Amino acid sequence: MEKHHSCINTRAIIEYFQERMPAEVPNLFVGLDPEIDKLANPKEFLMEINNWVPSNVVIRMFDNARAISQDDDIAFKIGFDSASRKKLGYIQRIILLAYKNPRRSLRRAQKINDKFNRNKRIEIVETTRDRAVIRLHWFDDIPSIEDFCRFNKGIYTGIPTIWNLPPAILDETKCYFKGDEYCEYHLKWIKRFSLKESLLNLLVPWRALRYTIEELERDKELLKRKFEEVHYLNIQLKERLDELMSLQEALKESEAKFRNLLEYLPGVAVQGYGVDGTVRYWNKASEKLYGYLAEEAVGRNLADLIIPPEIKPLFAKGLELGALATKSGEFMPPGEVMLLQKNGSRVPVHSIHTVVRLEGMEPLLFCIDVDLSERKRVEEELRRYRDHLENLVEERTGELTRVNQQLQSEIMERRRTELALRESEVRFRTIFEGAPIGIGLWSVEGKFLEGNPALTKMLGYGLEELRALDPARLSPPEDLVVREALFEEILKGRRDFFEREGRCRRKDGSFIWVWVHVSPIRDSSGKILFALVMFKDITQEKQVQAEISAYQQRLRSLASELSLTEERERRRLAADLHDHIGQILALAQIRLGELSQETASGRSLNTVGEIREYIGQAIRYTRSLTFELGLPVLYDLGLEAAVEWLADQFQEQHALVVNVNHDDQPKPLGEAASLLIFRVIRELLTNVVKHSHATQVEITMTREGDYLNLQVKDNGIGFDTSEFGARSGRAGGYGLFSIRERLNHLGGYLEVASQAGQGTKATITVPLEQDGRLASIKH
């Protein structure tokens, strides 16, 4: 920004307020100029008369002075004070005093004043010993206000006081700020003639000289500081110049690289030219595209080389725009044009127009062209297919409309799904946080990522402790290997999940029984992200199961003992029936036979015969009951003979064909096992008679190692094995449930296989007696 005022004017304003209102001095600097605001000490700058400021800074300072003092004539008072208190520049002051009176001094002072103010020209129209006419010609292109006029009137009014004269009488006949061409001041001062005044006039210059010398000393110190600042700035300038030299070298290197890049940029023709159109640069791609070598093109006008006649006016307009560009960048919109080649043909190009604008240099324009011939050929080929495609589009429009409707439906469905997923996530988070069982997330390395409150409470670890924990610490050594193997199978895709029960070590070192379920969570591509793991504390259940198992074992032992006791009681009752009631009935029958021989009456013989028949039936029933209770064939002949006898009984009583097959290998069984197997076979045959509607039953007894394998197979209607549990628990006989429990107690088991319409096969497997192994079970 151009500067018009020496800081001698701002110094006069500051000194005026320093003497009268020192506290208000900082307010003089408010809003002066951005450059002044950036200074660390604006006051010091504005007090230095060798510094210069723009006119608007002085205008703003007078405005601030008037606002602070609330005095419209403050500018006049500041000017008068600066003259009457001898606060003009020391050069002005020396000259004024050297000439001893206003008349001789004004013309010299006017020349000096012009050096400190560039916003006006001072014209001294007339001077005499006691009066003068002065005109101030203000420059129209420099901002000025009426305060400048008042300030100067104050100065001219106070100048006579330098020689200890009264202030001048000033009459302003014209004022530039009131519409006149200039400001015209008519000055008049009083001239005194006395010896005293003459002596004083001799002494005044010496006093002023001492004051000026003191001011020169102060300025000397100020100049010394300024010199040091300039020296420091010179050092900084040298460092900056060195840095600029380095940057210049880097710029040259970068320019060479850029030039090389432009020169060999494939498929992009670049032409550089001045604002008059003269070509200054022509790269290899331009040679290939337009047919001119660089030597042919450089120095010629671009319009004469590649610009067709019809667009030369547009090219000329572009040159004008490029010349007017104020910064680098595009100066014309890009577009497609047809340009000339050396052989006269035309080539379609996409043209970009840029300008490089560097300070102090003429703008350099660039035209960057990309050959569109291939693209145009492709566009022509595409055009030929367009009609065909339009027909296809019409055919597909209906289909696409339907597809679009379907997509809209799918989008709505997806939105509903996303909403459901968000709701599901909220529910899952609620379930996760509030679930009574422990739920966590494992990384693929088997580390905990998350855990719900139930899990942390169960294991005794905080969540952060759980994340840092080695999972191997949770499992006993015997369980760790199995767990790691199962998790490895999940990671390899061989298993979808695994569940197991085992012990788990808590933070305090105690063990609890847990049920663990581990399943992978995959992304859409099937990659395992992490694993969901659930822990359920089953310690109490395990304790209850152990108690139930012990109780069941005691029940089985008690049932076995009860069965044996029942069987012994049956045998005792059978023996009593045979030895007492059977014998008595037999003797009664014998005696009745003797009586019938002795009785001659026919009627009596009939009566005795009936009685013998009743007694015979009673004997037969007694024998049958005795056999049923005591099973003498089982105890006397063994299991195989007893099974054959049982088959004969069912065949005789129920017209059922029962075949018994067995190998000849020994099948040693204890009393309890033999009795149980016999009764199981009888129960199975009874079920065949009641439910299967079978006509034939095959019973097979074989030895397989240390086990007896017995199969009962019928050709009946069969049944749904899912109902087996309910049917086996029915009351009556032993019941299949009771049979299963008894077999389990002996170390055996019962398997039933059946399908509707294909009969039923029951398989019984029990261990054979060996080295007294079943003795403890039997008793």
Short mmCIF file of C-alpha atoms in Angstrom, two decimals, residues 277-725:
data_model
loop_
_atom_site.label_atom_id
_atom_site.label_comp_id
_atom_site.label_asym_id
_atom_site.label_seq_id
_atom_site.Cartn_x
_atom_site.Cartn_y
_atom_site.Cartn_z
CA GLY A 277 -0.19 -17.03 -30.51
CA THR A 278 3.53 -17.69 -31.21
CA VAL A 279 4.42 -21.31 -30.45
CA ARG A 280 7.11 -21.74 -27.79
CA TYR A 281 6.74 -25.41 -26.98
CA TRP A 282 5.74 -28.44 -29.06
CA ASN A 283 6.04 -31.92 -27.53
CA LYS A 284 6.50 -35.32 -29.21
CA ALA A 285 2.80 -36.17 -29.05
CA SER A 286 2.04 -32.92 -30.93
CA GLU A 287 4.51 -33.96 -33.63
CA LYS A 288 2.78 -37.31 -33.98
CA LEU A 289 -0.76 -35.92 -33.86
CA TYR A 290 -0.41 -32.89 -36.17
CA GLY A 291 2.56 -33.91 -38.35
CA TYR A 292 4.77 -30.86 -37.62
CA LEU A 293 8.20 -31.36 -36.08
CA ALA A 294 9.06 -29.14 -33.12
CA GLU A 295 11.58 -27.27 -35.29
CA GLU A 296 8.83 -26.51 -37.81
CA ALA A 297 6.26 -25.39 -35.24
CA VAL A 298 8.24 -23.34 -32.71
CA GLY A 299 8.28 -19.67 -33.67
CA ARG A 300 5.21 -19.85 -35.90
CA ASN A 301 1.72 -18.78 -34.97
CA LEU A 302 -0.48 -21.60 -33.69
CA ALA A 303 -3.40 -20.26 -35.74
CA ASP A 304 -1.40 -20.85 -38.94
CA LEU A 305 -0.60 -24.44 -37.97
CA ILE A 306 -3.63 -26.24 -36.57
CA ILE A 307 -6.52 -23.76 -36.14
CA PRO A 308 -9.25 -24.09 -38.86
CA PRO A 309 -10.58 -20.82 -40.34
CA GLU A 310 -14.03 -21.12 -38.74
CA ILE A 311 -12.66 -21.13 -35.17
CA LYS A 312 -9.86 -18.58 -35.56
CA PRO A 313 -12.06 -15.82 -34.07
CA LEU A 314 -12.62 -18.05 -31.05
CA PHE A 315 -8.86 -18.65 -30.85
CA ALA A 316 -8.24 -14.88 -30.92
CA LYS A 317 -10.77 -14.41 -28.11
CA GLY A 318 -8.94 -17.07 -26.14
CA LEU A 319 -5.66 -15.19 -26.54
CA GLU A 320 -7.33 -12.10 -25.09
CA LEU A 321 -8.70 -14.05 -22.12
CA GLY A 322 -5.30 -15.61 -21.47
CA ALA A 323 -3.63 -12.19 -21.51
CA LEU A 324 -6.16 -10.90 -18.94
CA ALA A 325 -5.75 -13.89 -16.60
CA THR A 326 -4.55 -12.88 -13.13
CA LYS A 327 -3.63 -16.36 -11.87
CA SER A 328 -2.61 -19.72 -13.24
CA GLY A 329 -5.32 -22.18 -14.28
CA GLU A 330 -7.91 -22.77 -16.98
CA PHE A 331 -8.87 -19.59 -18.81
CA MET A 332 -11.33 -21.20 -21.25
CA PRO A 333 -13.75 -24.07 -20.79
CA PRO A 334 -12.53 -27.38 -22.29
CA GLY A 335 -14.32 -28.99 -25.20
CA GLU A 336 -14.14 -31.06 -28.36
CA VAL A 337 -12.90 -29.41 -31.56
CA MET A 338 -11.68 -30.41 -35.02
CA LEU A 339 -8.10 -29.22 -35.63
CA LEU A 340 -5.93 -29.27 -38.75
CA GLN A 341 -3.08 -31.63 -39.47
CA LYS A 342 -0.07 -30.87 -41.69
CA ASN A 343 -1.54 -32.90 -44.55
CA GLY A 344 -4.75 -30.82 -44.48
CA SER A 345 -6.96 -33.42 -42.86
CA ARG A 346 -8.79 -32.76 -39.62
CA VAL A 347 -8.54 -34.65 -36.35
CA PRO A 348 -11.06 -34.57 -33.46
CA VAL A 349 -9.48 -33.69 -30.11
CA HIS A 350 -10.56 -32.87 -26.58
CA SER A 351 -8.81 -29.56 -25.89
CA ILE A 352 -7.97 -28.02 -22.51
CA HIS A 353 -6.69 -24.43 -22.29
CA THR A 354 -4.57 -23.34 -19.31
CA VAL A 355 -2.39 -20.36 -18.50
CA VAL A 356 0.75 -20.20 -16.37
CA ARG A 357 0.97 -16.79 -14.72
CA LEU A 358 4.21 -15.98 -12.85
CA GLU A 359 4.91 -12.62 -11.25
CA GLY A 360 6.95 -10.34 -13.46
CA MET A 361 6.63 -12.62 -16.50
CA GLU A 362 4.41 -12.65 -19.56
CA PRO A 363 1.61 -15.23 -19.37
CA LEU A 364 2.34 -18.56 -21.09
CA LEU A 365 -0.65 -20.34 -22.58
CA PHE A 366 -0.91 -24.10 -23.01
CA CYS A 367 -3.23 -26.14 -25.21
CA ILE A 368 -3.50 -29.77 -24.11
CA ASP A 369 -5.11 -32.01 -26.76
CA VAL A 370 -6.17 -35.64 -26.52
CA ASP A 371 -6.79 -37.47 -29.81
CA LEU A 372 -10.43 -38.58 -30.03
CA SER A 373 -10.16 -40.40 -33.37
CA GLU A 374 -10.33 -43.83 -31.81
CA ARG A 375 -13.13 -42.75 -29.54
CA LYS A 376 -15.05 -41.31 -32.48
CA ARG A 377 -14.60 -44.56 -34.37
CA VAL A 378 -15.91 -46.46 -31.36
CA GLU A 379 -18.78 -44.00 -31.01
CA GLU A 380 -19.72 -44.58 -34.65
CA GLU A 381 -19.64 -48.30 -34.10
CA LEU A 382 -21.69 -47.87 -30.97
CA ARG A 383 -24.19 -45.80 -32.88
CA ARG A 384 -24.73 -48.67 -35.28
CA TYR A 385 -25.54 -50.90 -32.36
CA ARG A 386 -27.75 -48.31 -30.73
CA ASP A 387 -30.83 -49.07 -32.79
CA HIS A 388 -30.39 -52.74 -32.18
CA LEU A 389 -29.99 -52.11 -28.49
CA GLU A 390 -33.04 -49.87 -28.42
CA ASN A 391 -35.11 -52.73 -29.78
CA LEU A 392 -33.67 -55.01 -27.16
CA VAL A 393 -34.32 -52.38 -24.51
CA GLU A 394 -37.94 -52.15 -25.53
CA GLU A 395 -38.26 -55.90 -25.27
CA ARG A 396 -36.56 -55.92 -21.93
CA THR A 397 -38.38 -52.90 -20.55
CA GLY A 398 -41.38 -54.93 -19.55
CA GLU A 399 -39.18 -57.56 -17.99
CA LEU A 400 -37.08 -54.93 -16.24
CA THR A 401 -40.24 -53.31 -14.95
CA ARG A 402 -41.28 -56.58 -13.43
CA VAL A 403 -37.78 -57.12 -12.09
CA ASN A 404 -37.81 -53.59 -10.70
CA GLN A 405 -41.08 -54.26 -8.93
CA GLN A 406 -39.61 -57.45 -7.60
CA LEU A 407 -36.52 -55.55 -6.48
CA GLN A 408 -38.70 -52.98 -4.78
CA SER A 409 -40.44 -55.79 -2.96
CA GLU A 410 -37.08 -57.28 -2.04
CA ILE A 411 -35.85 -53.88 -0.86
CA MET A 412 -38.91 -53.50 1.34
CA GLU A 413 -38.37 -57.01 2.59
CA ARG A 414 -34.71 -56.21 3.22
CA ARG A 415 -35.72 -53.11 5.16
CA ARG A 416 -38.13 -55.14 7.20
CA THR A 417 -35.36 -57.68 7.71
CA GLU A 418 -32.91 -54.96 8.75
CA LEU A 419 -35.48 -53.59 11.18
CA ALA A 420 -36.04 -57.09 12.48
CA LEU A 421 -32.28 -57.56 12.75
CA ARG A 422 -31.93 -54.36 14.72
CA GLU A 423 -34.75 -55.45 16.99
CA SER A 424 -33.14 -58.88 17.17
CA GLU A 425 -29.83 -57.29 18.08
CA VAL A 426 -31.49 -55.38 20.90
CA ARG A 427 -33.16 -58.57 22.07
CA PHE A 428 -29.91 -60.48 21.73
CA ARG A 429 -28.05 -57.84 23.74
CA THR A 430 -30.78 -57.95 26.38
CA ILE A 431 -30.64 -61.73 26.44
CA PHE A 432 -26.84 -61.67 26.40
CA GLU A 433 -26.64 -59.31 29.35
CA GLY A 434 -29.51 -60.84 31.32
CA ALA A 435 -29.09 -64.54 30.49
CA PRO A 436 -28.85 -66.73 33.61
CA ILE A 437 -26.19 -68.88 31.93
CA GLY A 438 -22.69 -67.71 31.00
CA ILE A 439 -22.39 -66.54 27.38
CA GLY A 440 -19.12 -65.43 25.78
CA LEU A 441 -17.37 -64.95 22.47
CA TRP A 442 -14.11 -66.73 21.61
CA SER A 443 -11.63 -65.59 19.00
CA VAL A 444 -10.33 -68.16 16.53
CA GLU A 445 -7.26 -68.38 18.79
CA GLY A 446 -9.51 -69.47 21.66
CA LYS A 447 -9.27 -66.18 23.58
CA PHE A 448 -12.25 -64.52 25.25
CA LEU A 449 -13.53 -61.44 23.39
CA GLU A 450 -16.73 -60.80 25.34
CA GLY A 451 -18.49 -62.24 28.34
CA ASN A 452 -21.85 -61.53 29.97
CA PRO A 453 -22.29 -60.80 33.69
CA ALA A 454 -23.40 -64.38 34.41
CA LEU A 455 -20.13 -65.73 32.93
CA THR A 456 -17.88 -63.35 34.88
CA LYS A 457 -19.79 -64.13 38.07
CA MET A 458 -19.61 -67.88 37.41
CA LEU A 459 -15.83 -67.88 36.82
CA GLY A 460 -14.98 -65.14 39.31
CA TYR A 461 -13.06 -63.00 36.77
CA GLY A 462 -13.76 -59.45 35.64
CA LEU A 463 -14.34 -58.93 31.91
CA GLU A 464 -10.87 -57.42 31.29
CA GLU A 465 -9.27 -60.21 33.34
CA LEU A 466 -11.20 -62.73 31.26
CA ARG A 467 -9.95 -61.21 27.99
CA ALA A 468 -6.34 -61.40 29.19
CA LEU A 469 -6.75 -64.93 30.58
CA ASP A 470 -5.15 -67.99 29.01
CA PRO A 471 -8.18 -70.30 28.47
CA ALA A 472 -5.98 -73.30 29.32
CA ARG A 473 -6.18 -72.21 32.98
CA LEU A 474 -9.90 -72.96 33.03
CA SER A 475 -9.66 -76.65 32.10
CA PRO A 476 -7.99 -79.54 33.96
CA PRO A 477 -5.20 -81.19 31.90
CA GLU A 478 -7.33 -84.23 31.10
CA ASP A 479 -10.11 -82.05 29.63
CA LEU A 480 -7.87 -79.47 27.89
CA VAL A 481 -6.63 -81.83 25.17
CA VAL A 482 -10.16 -82.94 24.29
CA ARG A 483 -11.52 -79.37 24.24
CA GLU A 484 -8.70 -78.08 22.01
CA ALA A 485 -9.15 -81.02 19.61
CA LEU A 486 -12.90 -80.39 19.32
CA PHE A 487 -12.36 -76.64 18.76
CA GLU A 488 -9.76 -77.43 16.07
CA GLU A 489 -12.32 -79.62 14.28
CA ILE A 490 -14.76 -76.67 14.27
CA LEU A 491 -12.11 -74.35 12.81
CA LYS A 492 -11.34 -76.89 10.07
CA GLY A 493 -15.05 -77.27 9.20
CA ARG A 494 -15.30 -80.89 10.31
CA ARG A 495 -17.75 -80.14 13.08
CA ASP A 496 -20.61 -77.65 13.36
CA PHE A 497 -20.50 -77.46 17.14
CA PHE A 498 -19.59 -79.45 20.19
CA GLU A 499 -21.11 -79.91 23.63
CA ARG A 500 -19.52 -81.53 26.61
CA GLU A 501 -19.57 -81.63 30.36
CA GLY A 502 -16.48 -81.18 32.42
CA ARG A 503 -14.86 -79.46 35.31
CA CYS A 504 -13.84 -75.80 35.18
CA ARG A 505 -11.36 -73.97 37.42
CA ARG A 506 -12.59 -70.68 38.90
CA LYS A 507 -10.34 -67.69 39.76
CA ASP A 508 -10.14 -68.79 43.43
CA GLY A 509 -8.84 -72.24 42.35
CA SER A 510 -12.02 -74.15 43.11
CA PHE A 511 -13.61 -76.41 40.48
CA ILE A 512 -17.20 -76.42 39.27
CA TRP A 513 -18.97 -78.73 36.85
CA VAL A 514 -20.09 -76.98 33.65
CA TRP A 515 -21.93 -77.85 30.50
CA VAL A 516 -20.19 -76.16 27.56
CA HIS A 517 -21.61 -75.50 24.09
CA VAL A 518 -19.33 -74.06 21.39
CA SER A 519 -20.52 -73.12 17.88
CA PRO A 520 -18.91 -70.91 15.17
CA ILE A 521 -20.25 -67.56 13.91
CA ARG A 522 -19.46 -67.08 10.20
CA ASP A 523 -19.67 -64.20 7.75
CA SER A 524 -21.52 -64.32 4.44
CA SER A 525 -18.54 -66.05 2.78
CA GLY A 526 -18.44 -68.80 5.40
CA LYS A 527 -15.30 -67.53 7.13
CA ILE A 528 -15.34 -68.04 10.89
CA LEU A 529 -15.35 -64.67 12.65
CA PHE A 530 -15.53 -65.93 16.23
CA ALA A 531 -17.19 -68.64 18.28
CA LEU A 532 -20.21 -68.46 20.57
CA VAL A 533 -19.56 -70.29 23.83
CA MET A 534 -22.13 -70.99 26.54
CA PHE A 535 -21.33 -72.14 30.06
CA LYS A 536 -23.96 -73.62 32.38
CA ASP A 537 -23.07 -74.38 35.97
CA ILE A 538 -24.24 -77.98 36.55
CA THR A 539 -22.37 -78.55 39.79
CA GLN A 540 -25.61 -78.89 41.74
CA GLU A 541 -27.11 -81.11 39.02
CA LYS A 542 -24.03 -83.34 39.14
CA GLN A 543 -24.39 -83.64 42.89
CA VAL A 544 -28.07 -84.50 42.49
CA GLN A 545 -27.25 -87.00 39.70
CA ALA A 546 -24.64 -88.66 41.90
CA GLU A 547 -27.18 -88.94 44.69
CA ILE A 548 -29.80 -90.28 42.24
CA SER A 549 -27.33 -92.79 40.77
CA ALA A 550 -26.42 -94.04 44.24
CA TYR A 551 -30.10 -94.22 45.08
CA GLN A 552 -30.89 -96.05 41.82
CA GLN A 553 -28.06 -98.49 42.50
CA ARG A 554 -29.49 -99.18 45.92
CA LEU A 555 -32.96 -99.60 44.37
CA ARG A 556 -31.61 -102.03 41.77
CA SER A 557 -29.88 -104.04 44.45
CA LEU A 558 -33.03 -104.00 46.53
CA ALA A 559 -35.18 -105.01 43.52
CA SER A 560 -32.81 -107.86 42.70
CA GLU A 561 -32.85 -109.05 46.28
CA LEU A 562 -36.63 -108.71 46.37
CA SER A 563 -36.94 -110.72 43.17
CA LEU A 564 -34.76 -113.48 44.56
CA THR A 565 -36.71 -113.46 47.81
CA GLU A 566 -39.95 -113.59 45.83
CA GLU A 567 -38.66 -116.52 43.84
CA ARG A 568 -37.59 -118.38 46.97
CA GLU A 569 -41.03 -117.76 48.46
CA ARG A 570 -42.62 -119.05 45.25
CA ARG A 571 -40.54 -122.22 45.49
CA ARG A 572 -41.51 -122.66 49.16
CA LEU A 573 -45.20 -122.16 48.32
CA ALA A 574 -44.87 -124.62 45.43
CA ALA A 575 -43.21 -127.16 47.73
CA ASP A 576 -45.96 -126.68 50.32
CA LEU A 577 -48.64 -127.10 47.66
CA HIS A 578 -46.95 -130.21 46.34
CA ASP A 579 -46.08 -131.78 49.69
CA HIS A 580 -49.27 -131.02 51.60
CA ILE A 581 -52.28 -129.96 49.53
CA GLY A 582 -51.28 -132.10 46.56
CA GLN A 583 -50.72 -135.16 48.72
CA ILE A 584 -53.97 -134.64 50.59
CA LEU A 585 -55.91 -134.30 47.33
CA ALA A 586 -54.21 -137.41 45.93
CA LEU A 587 -55.10 -139.45 49.02
CA ALA A 588 -58.67 -138.17 48.88
CA GLN A 589 -58.93 -139.30 45.28
CA ILE A 590 -57.59 -142.72 46.16
CA ARG A 591 -60.01 -143.12 49.01
CA LEU A 592 -62.89 -142.03 46.81
CA GLY A 593 -61.83 -144.69 44.32
CA GLU A 594 -62.00 -147.31 47.00
CA LEU A 595 -65.35 -145.93 48.12
CA SER A 596 -66.75 -146.17 44.58
CA GLN A 597 -65.84 -149.85 44.44
CA GLU A 598 -67.62 -150.51 47.66
CA THR A 599 -70.76 -148.61 46.78
CA ALA A 600 -73.32 -150.55 44.79
CA SER A 601 -75.84 -147.81 44.19
CA GLY A 602 -75.66 -146.23 40.74
CA ARG A 603 -76.56 -142.84 42.06
CA SER A 604 -73.82 -142.93 44.58
CA LEU A 605 -71.34 -144.02 41.94
CA ASN A 606 -72.20 -140.99 39.85
CA THR A 607 -71.76 -138.65 42.80
CA VAL A 608 -68.44 -140.22 43.73
CA GLY A 609 -67.31 -139.95 40.12
CA GLU A 610 -68.11 -136.24 40.00
CA ILE A 611 -66.26 -135.70 43.24
CA ARG A 612 -63.21 -137.57 41.86
CA GLU A 613 -63.35 -135.48 38.71
CA TYR A 614 -63.35 -132.23 40.78
CA ILE A 615 -60.52 -133.50 42.89
CA GLY A 616 -58.61 -134.47 39.71
CA GLN A 617 -59.03 -130.94 38.36
CA ALA A 618 -57.84 -129.55 41.68
CA ILE A 619 -54.80 -131.80 41.54
CA ARG A 620 -54.01 -130.68 37.98
CA TYR A 621 -54.43 -126.99 38.89
CA THR A 622 -52.30 -127.49 41.97
CA ARG A 623 -49.57 -129.14 39.89
CA SER A 624 -49.75 -126.31 37.33
CA LEU A 625 -49.62 -123.68 40.06
CA THR A 626 -46.76 -125.51 41.67
CA PHE A 627 -44.90 -125.48 38.34
CA GLU A 628 -45.64 -121.83 37.81
CA LEU A 629 -44.46 -120.85 41.26
CA GLY A 630 -41.46 -123.08 41.52
CA LEU A 631 -40.36 -123.49 37.87
CA PRO A 632 -38.75 -126.83 38.62
CA VAL A 633 -37.79 -127.31 34.98
CA LEU A 634 -35.64 -124.11 35.19
CA TYR A 635 -33.88 -125.20 38.34
CA ASP A 636 -33.62 -128.86 37.45
CA LEU A 637 -32.84 -128.78 33.71
CA GLY A 638 -31.51 -125.25 33.07
CA LEU A 639 -32.48 -122.19 31.03
CA GLU A 640 -32.48 -123.75 27.56
CA ALA A 641 -34.84 -126.59 28.60
CA ALA A 642 -37.07 -124.13 30.45
CA VAL A 643 -37.31 -121.91 27.33
CA GLU A 644 -38.29 -124.94 25.22
CA TRP A 645 -40.93 -125.90 27.82
CA LEU A 646 -42.24 -122.31 27.76
CA ALA A 647 -42.44 -122.39 23.95
CA ASP A 648 -44.47 -125.59 24.11
CA GLN A 649 -46.83 -124.03 26.63
CA PHE A 650 -47.51 -120.95 24.46
CA GLN A 651 -47.86 -123.07 21.36
CA GLU A 652 -50.36 -125.35 23.11
CA GLN A 653 -52.35 -122.59 24.81
CA HIS A 654 -52.37 -119.90 22.09
CA ALA A 655 -51.95 -121.80 18.81
CA LEU A 656 -48.70 -119.87 18.23
CA VAL A 657 -45.78 -121.49 16.40
CA VAL A 658 -42.71 -120.93 18.60
CA ASN A 659 -39.33 -122.25 17.41
CA VAL A 660 -36.34 -122.33 19.77
CA ASN A 661 -32.81 -122.36 18.31
CA HIS A 662 -29.58 -122.47 20.28
CA ASP A 663 -25.97 -123.46 19.82
CA ASP A 664 -24.30 -126.21 21.81
CA GLN A 665 -21.87 -123.97 23.66
CA PRO A 666 -22.05 -123.78 27.45
CA LYS A 667 -23.87 -120.75 28.82
CA PRO A 668 -23.13 -120.52 32.52
CA LEU A 669 -25.58 -118.16 34.24
CA GLY A 670 -26.36 -117.47 37.86
CA GLU A 671 -29.72 -118.12 39.42
CA ALA A 672 -30.80 -114.47 39.21
CA ALA A 673 -29.75 -114.13 35.55
CA SER A 674 -31.45 -117.38 34.49
CA LEU A 675 -34.66 -116.49 36.27
CA LEU A 676 -34.64 -112.92 34.83
CA ILE A 677 -34.03 -114.10 31.26
CA PHE A 678 -36.79 -116.70 31.55
CA ARG A 679 -39.28 -114.15 32.79
CA VAL A 680 -38.16 -111.63 30.08
CA ILE A 681 -38.85 -114.25 27.39
CA ARG A 682 -42.21 -115.03 28.90
CA GLU A 683 -43.06 -111.28 29.04
CA LEU A 684 -42.02 -110.85 25.39
CA LEU A 685 -44.14 -113.85 24.30
CA THR A 686 -47.07 -112.48 26.26
CA ASN A 687 -46.70 -109.14 24.42
CA VAL A 688 -46.63 -111.01 21.10
CA VAL A 689 -49.92 -112.75 21.97
CA LYS A 690 -51.56 -109.54 23.18
CA HIS A 691 -50.38 -106.97 20.65
CA SER A 692 -48.56 -108.26 17.57
CA HIS A 693 -51.16 -110.61 16.01
CA ALA A 694 -48.19 -112.80 15.02
CA THR A 695 -48.47 -116.46 13.93
CA GLN A 696 -44.84 -117.41 14.39
CA VAL A 697 -42.04 -116.58 16.82
CA GLU A 698 -38.33 -117.41 16.50
CA ILE A 699 -36.25 -117.64 19.72
CA THR A 700 -32.48 -117.81 19.18
CA MET A 701 -29.94 -118.32 21.99
CA THR A 702 -26.22 -118.02 21.17
CA ARG A 703 -23.01 -117.40 23.05
CA GLU A 704 -20.85 -114.52 21.85
CA GLY A 705 -17.64 -114.43 23.82
CA ASP A 706 -18.46 -113.82 27.46
CA TYR A 707 -22.03 -112.78 26.69
CA LEU A 708 -25.31 -114.57 26.06
CA ASN A 709 -27.19 -113.16 23.08
CA LEU A 710 -30.90 -113.99 22.94
CA GLN A 711 -33.29 -112.84 20.20
CA VAL A 712 -37.10 -113.05 20.13
CA LYS A 713 -38.44 -112.24 16.66
CA ASP A 714 -42.08 -112.36 15.50
CA ASN A 715 -43.87 -111.81 12.20
CA GLY A 716 -46.55 -109.54 13.67
CA ILE A 717 -47.74 -106.06 12.77
CA GLY A 718 -44.89 -104.28 14.54
CA PHE A 719 -45.16 -100.88 16.25
CA ASP A 720 -43.64 -97.40 16.43
CA THR A 721 -40.53 -97.64 18.60
CA SER A 722 -41.02 -94.01 19.70
CA GLU A 723 -43.82 -95.33 21.89
CA PHE A 724 -41.54 -97.93 23.41
CA GLY A 725 -40.82 -95.88 26.51
#
